[in-house]
Tab-separated table of C-alpha atoms in Angstrom:
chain	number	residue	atom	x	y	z
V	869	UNK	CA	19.600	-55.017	41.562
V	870	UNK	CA	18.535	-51.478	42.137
V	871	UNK	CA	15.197	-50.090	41.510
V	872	UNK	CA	14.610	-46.208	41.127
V	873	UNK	CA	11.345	-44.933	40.926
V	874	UNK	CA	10.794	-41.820	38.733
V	875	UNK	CA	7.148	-40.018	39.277
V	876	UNK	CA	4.881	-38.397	36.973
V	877	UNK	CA	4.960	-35.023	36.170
V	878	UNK	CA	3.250	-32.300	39.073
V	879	UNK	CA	3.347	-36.005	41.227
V	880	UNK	CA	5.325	-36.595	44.602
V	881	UNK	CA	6.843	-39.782	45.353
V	882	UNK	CA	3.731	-40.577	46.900
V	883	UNK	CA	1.839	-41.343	44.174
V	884	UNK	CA	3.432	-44.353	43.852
V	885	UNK	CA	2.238	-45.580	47.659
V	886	UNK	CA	-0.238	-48.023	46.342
V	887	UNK	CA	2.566	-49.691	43.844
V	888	UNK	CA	4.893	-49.649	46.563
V	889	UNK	CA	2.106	-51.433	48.959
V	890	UNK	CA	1.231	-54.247	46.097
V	891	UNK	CA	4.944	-54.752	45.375
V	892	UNK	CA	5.958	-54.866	49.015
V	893	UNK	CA	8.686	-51.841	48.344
V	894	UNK	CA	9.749	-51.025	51.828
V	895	UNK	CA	12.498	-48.467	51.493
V	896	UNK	CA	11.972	-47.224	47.720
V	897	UNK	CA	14.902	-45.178	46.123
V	898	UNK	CA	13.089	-42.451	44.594
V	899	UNK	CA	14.624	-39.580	41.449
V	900	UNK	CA	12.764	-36.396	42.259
V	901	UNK	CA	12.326	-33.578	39.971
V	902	UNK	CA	9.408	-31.578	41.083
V	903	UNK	CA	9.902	-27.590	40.765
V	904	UNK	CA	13.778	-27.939	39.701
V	905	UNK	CA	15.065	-24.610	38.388
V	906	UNK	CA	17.568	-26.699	35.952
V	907	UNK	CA	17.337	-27.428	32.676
V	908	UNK	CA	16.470	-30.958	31.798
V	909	UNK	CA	20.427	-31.155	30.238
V	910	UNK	CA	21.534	-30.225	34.044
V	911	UNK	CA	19.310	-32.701	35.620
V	912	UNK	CA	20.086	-35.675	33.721
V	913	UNK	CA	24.071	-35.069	33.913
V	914	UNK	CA	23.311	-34.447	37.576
V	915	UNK	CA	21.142	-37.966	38.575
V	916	UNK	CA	23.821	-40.201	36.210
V	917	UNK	CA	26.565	-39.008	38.641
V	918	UNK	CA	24.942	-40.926	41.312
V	919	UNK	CA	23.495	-43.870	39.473
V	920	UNK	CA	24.350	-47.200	40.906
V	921	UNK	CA	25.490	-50.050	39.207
V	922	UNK	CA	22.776	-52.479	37.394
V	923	UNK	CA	19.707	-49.936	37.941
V	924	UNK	CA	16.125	-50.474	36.710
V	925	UNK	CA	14.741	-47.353	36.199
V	926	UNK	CA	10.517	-47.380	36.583
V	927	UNK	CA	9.561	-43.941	35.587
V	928	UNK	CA	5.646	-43.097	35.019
V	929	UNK	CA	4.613	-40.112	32.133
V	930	UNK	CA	7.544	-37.949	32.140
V	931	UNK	CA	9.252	-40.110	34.354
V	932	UNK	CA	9.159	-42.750	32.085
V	933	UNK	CA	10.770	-40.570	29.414
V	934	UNK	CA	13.556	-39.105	31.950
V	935	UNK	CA	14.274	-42.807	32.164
V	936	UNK	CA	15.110	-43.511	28.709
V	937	UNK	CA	17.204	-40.302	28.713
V	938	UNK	CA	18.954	-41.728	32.173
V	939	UNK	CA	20.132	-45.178	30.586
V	940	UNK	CA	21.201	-43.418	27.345
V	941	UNK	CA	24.190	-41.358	29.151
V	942	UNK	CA	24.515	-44.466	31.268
V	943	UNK	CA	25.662	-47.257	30.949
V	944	UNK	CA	24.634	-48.302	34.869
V	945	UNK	CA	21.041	-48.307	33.371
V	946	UNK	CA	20.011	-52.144	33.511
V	947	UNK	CA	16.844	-51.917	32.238
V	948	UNK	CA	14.105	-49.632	31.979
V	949	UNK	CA	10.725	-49.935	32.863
V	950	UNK	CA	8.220	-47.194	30.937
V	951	UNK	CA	4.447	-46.671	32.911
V	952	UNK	CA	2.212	-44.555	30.535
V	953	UNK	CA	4.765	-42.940	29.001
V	954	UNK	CA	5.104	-41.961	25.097
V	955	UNK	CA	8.264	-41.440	22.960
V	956	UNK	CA	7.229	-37.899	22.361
V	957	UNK	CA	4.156	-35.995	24.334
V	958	UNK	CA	2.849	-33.236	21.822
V	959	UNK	CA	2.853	-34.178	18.286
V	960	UNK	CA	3.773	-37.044	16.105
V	961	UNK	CA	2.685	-39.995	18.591
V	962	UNK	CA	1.699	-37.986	20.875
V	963	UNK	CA	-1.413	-35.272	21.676
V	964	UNK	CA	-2.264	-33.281	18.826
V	965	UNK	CA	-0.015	-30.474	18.662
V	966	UNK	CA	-3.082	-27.908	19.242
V	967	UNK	CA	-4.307	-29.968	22.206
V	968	UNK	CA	-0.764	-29.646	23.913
V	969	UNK	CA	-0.279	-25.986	23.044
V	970	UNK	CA	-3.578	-25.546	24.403
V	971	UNK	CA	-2.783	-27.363	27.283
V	972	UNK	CA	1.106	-25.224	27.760
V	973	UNK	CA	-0.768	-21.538	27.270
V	974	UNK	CA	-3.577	-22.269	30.344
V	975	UNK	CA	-0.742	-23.903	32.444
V	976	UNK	CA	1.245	-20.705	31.767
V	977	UNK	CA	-1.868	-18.389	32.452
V	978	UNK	CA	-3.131	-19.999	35.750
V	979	UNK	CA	-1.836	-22.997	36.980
V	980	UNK	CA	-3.826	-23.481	39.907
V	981	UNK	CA	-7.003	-23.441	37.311
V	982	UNK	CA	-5.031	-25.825	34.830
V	983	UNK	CA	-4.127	-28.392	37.807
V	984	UNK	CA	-7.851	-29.509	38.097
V	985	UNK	CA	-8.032	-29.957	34.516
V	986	UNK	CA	-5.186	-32.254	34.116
V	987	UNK	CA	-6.587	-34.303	37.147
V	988	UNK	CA	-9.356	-35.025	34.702
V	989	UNK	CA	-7.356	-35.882	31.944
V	990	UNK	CA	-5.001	-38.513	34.825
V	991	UNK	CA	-8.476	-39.964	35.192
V	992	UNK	CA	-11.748	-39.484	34.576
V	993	UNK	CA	-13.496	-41.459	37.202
V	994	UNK	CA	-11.008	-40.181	40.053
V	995	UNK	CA	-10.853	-36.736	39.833
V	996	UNK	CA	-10.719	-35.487	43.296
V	997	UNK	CA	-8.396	-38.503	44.100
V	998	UNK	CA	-5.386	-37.288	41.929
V	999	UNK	CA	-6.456	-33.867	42.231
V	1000	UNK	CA	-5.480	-34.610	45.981
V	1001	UNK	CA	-2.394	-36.305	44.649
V	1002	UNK	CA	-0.948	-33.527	43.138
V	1003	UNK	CA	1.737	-31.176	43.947
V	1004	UNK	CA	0.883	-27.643	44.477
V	1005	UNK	CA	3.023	-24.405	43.205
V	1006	UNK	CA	4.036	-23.709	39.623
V	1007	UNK	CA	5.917	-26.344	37.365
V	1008	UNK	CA	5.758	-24.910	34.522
V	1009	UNK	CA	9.948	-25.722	34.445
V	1010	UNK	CA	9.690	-29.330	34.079
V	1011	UNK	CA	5.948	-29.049	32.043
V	1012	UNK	CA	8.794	-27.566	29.009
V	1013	UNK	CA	10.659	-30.974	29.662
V	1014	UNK	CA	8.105	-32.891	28.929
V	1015	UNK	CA	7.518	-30.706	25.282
V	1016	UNK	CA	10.975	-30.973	25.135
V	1017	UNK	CA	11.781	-34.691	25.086
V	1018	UNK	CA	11.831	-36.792	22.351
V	1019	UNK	CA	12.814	-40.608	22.404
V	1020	UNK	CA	13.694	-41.935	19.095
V	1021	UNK	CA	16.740	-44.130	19.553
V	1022	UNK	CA	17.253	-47.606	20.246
V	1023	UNK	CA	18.961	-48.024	24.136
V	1024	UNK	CA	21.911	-50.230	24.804
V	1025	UNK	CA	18.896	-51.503	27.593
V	1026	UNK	CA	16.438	-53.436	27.735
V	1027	UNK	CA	12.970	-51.049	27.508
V	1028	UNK	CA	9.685	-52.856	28.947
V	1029	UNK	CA	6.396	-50.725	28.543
V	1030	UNK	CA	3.316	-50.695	30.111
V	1031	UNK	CA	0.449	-48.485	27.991
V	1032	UNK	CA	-3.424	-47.675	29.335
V	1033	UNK	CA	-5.976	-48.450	27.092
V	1034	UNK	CA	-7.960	-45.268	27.975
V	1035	UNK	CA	-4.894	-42.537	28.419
V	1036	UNK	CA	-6.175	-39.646	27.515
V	1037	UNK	CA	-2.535	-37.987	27.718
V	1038	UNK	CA	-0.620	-41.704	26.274
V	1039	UNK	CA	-2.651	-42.155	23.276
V	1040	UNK	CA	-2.191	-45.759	23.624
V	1041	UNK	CA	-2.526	-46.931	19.583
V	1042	UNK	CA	0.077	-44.379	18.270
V	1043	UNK	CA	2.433	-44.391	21.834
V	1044	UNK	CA	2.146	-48.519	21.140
V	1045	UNK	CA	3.138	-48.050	17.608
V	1046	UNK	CA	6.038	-45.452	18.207
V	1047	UNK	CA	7.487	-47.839	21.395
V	1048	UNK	CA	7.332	-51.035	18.922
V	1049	UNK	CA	10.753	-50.795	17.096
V	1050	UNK	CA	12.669	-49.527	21.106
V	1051	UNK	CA	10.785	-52.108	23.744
V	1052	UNK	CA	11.501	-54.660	24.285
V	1053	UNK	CA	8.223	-55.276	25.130
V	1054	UNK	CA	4.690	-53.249	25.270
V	1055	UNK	CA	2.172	-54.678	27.602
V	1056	UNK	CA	-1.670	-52.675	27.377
V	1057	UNK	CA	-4.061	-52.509	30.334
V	1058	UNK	CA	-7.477	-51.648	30.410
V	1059	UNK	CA	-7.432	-48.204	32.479
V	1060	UNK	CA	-6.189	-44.196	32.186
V	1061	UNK	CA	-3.025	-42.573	32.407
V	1062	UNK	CA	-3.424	-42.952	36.844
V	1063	UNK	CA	-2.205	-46.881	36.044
V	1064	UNK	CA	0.027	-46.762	39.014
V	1065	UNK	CA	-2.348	-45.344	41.138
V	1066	UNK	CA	-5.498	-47.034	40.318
V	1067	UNK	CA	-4.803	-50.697	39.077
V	1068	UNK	CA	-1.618	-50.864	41.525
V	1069	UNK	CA	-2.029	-54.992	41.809
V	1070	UNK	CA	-1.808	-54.929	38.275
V	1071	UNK	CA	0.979	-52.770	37.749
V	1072	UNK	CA	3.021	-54.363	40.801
V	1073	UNK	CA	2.594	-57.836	39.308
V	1074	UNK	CA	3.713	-55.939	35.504
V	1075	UNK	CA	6.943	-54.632	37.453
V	1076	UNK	CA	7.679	-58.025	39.134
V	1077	UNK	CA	7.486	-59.465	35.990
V	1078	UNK	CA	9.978	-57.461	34.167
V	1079	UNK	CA	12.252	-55.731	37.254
């Protein structure tokens, strides 16, 4: 079996250093997409040339979505694991479509300003920490991915999910309701949207379960 991590949006693979540490991930294969100048059509078609057999994909936020896109052009997709992620991020299950707009037009007028603020909304308690844990630059490129995807089929897969009960980006009552007819499971913990980062022992043991 191969696991390949996917990180959350404006996140390095680092991010995931506490997971790694609980789930005793030595050598982690890792699908980057930070400040790609493709389209999210030419980055898909270009990660499921070089998919392994019998991957689990464990993608957090947009990473979890990029997974589900991943195992449906692939049949090499085992399973795939879903962190915080939604089937859609800005309307329907998702934020309310004026939050998300709102969220898009100060991204697109200052993202070094905008950066701070979604810290806050990764997690409350820990804003300095993920502020810290963010990438710097502009990413406004893969930001329109995450407006752009939209996850409403049933995979040949298996899809496991893992929702935060206080996501203020995941709304975690609609995102459970939307992932109900697609997972295979949905699991709910009590924390924000920085799940992997915060309540790693917790997430490691969700992965172990399911990987």
């Amino acid at each position: 079996m191969n696991i390949v991590w996917i990180p959350g949006w404006q996140f390095s693979a680092q991010a995931f250093q506490p997971l790694w540490r609980h789930a005793e991930v030595t050598e982690p294969n890792v699908l980057d997409y930070a400040a790609m100048d493709l389209t999210l059509s030419q980055w898909l078609d270009k990660q499921v040339q070089h998919l392994d057999q019998d991957t689990v994909l464990v993608g957090w936020s947009l990473g979890g979505m990029l997974a589900c896109e991943l195992a449906k052009r692939s049949s090499k997709v085992q399973k795939v694991l879903a962190i915080c992620a939604n089937t859609r991020f800005a309307g329907g299950p998702g934020l309310a479509n004026i939050v998300a707009d709102s969220f898009m037009s100060r991204y697109q007028r200052n993202p070094a300003i905008t950066r701070k603020k979604f810290a806050a909304l990764v997690d409350r308690q820990q804003v300095s920490e993920i502020e810290n844990s963010l990438l710097d630059g502009n990413h406004l490129n893969t930001l329109e991915w995450l407006y752009e995807l939209n996850i409403t089929e049933e995979l040949a897969c298996p899809i496991h999910v893992l929702l935060a009960e206080q996501d203020q980006l995941v709304p975690v009552t609609s995102a459970q309701q939307a992932w109900q007819p697609l997972a295979q499971t949905v699991t709910i913990l009590s924390g924000e949207h920085s799940l992997p980062i915060t309540s790693a022992a917790a997430v490691a043991q969700w992965v172990g379960l399911h990987g």
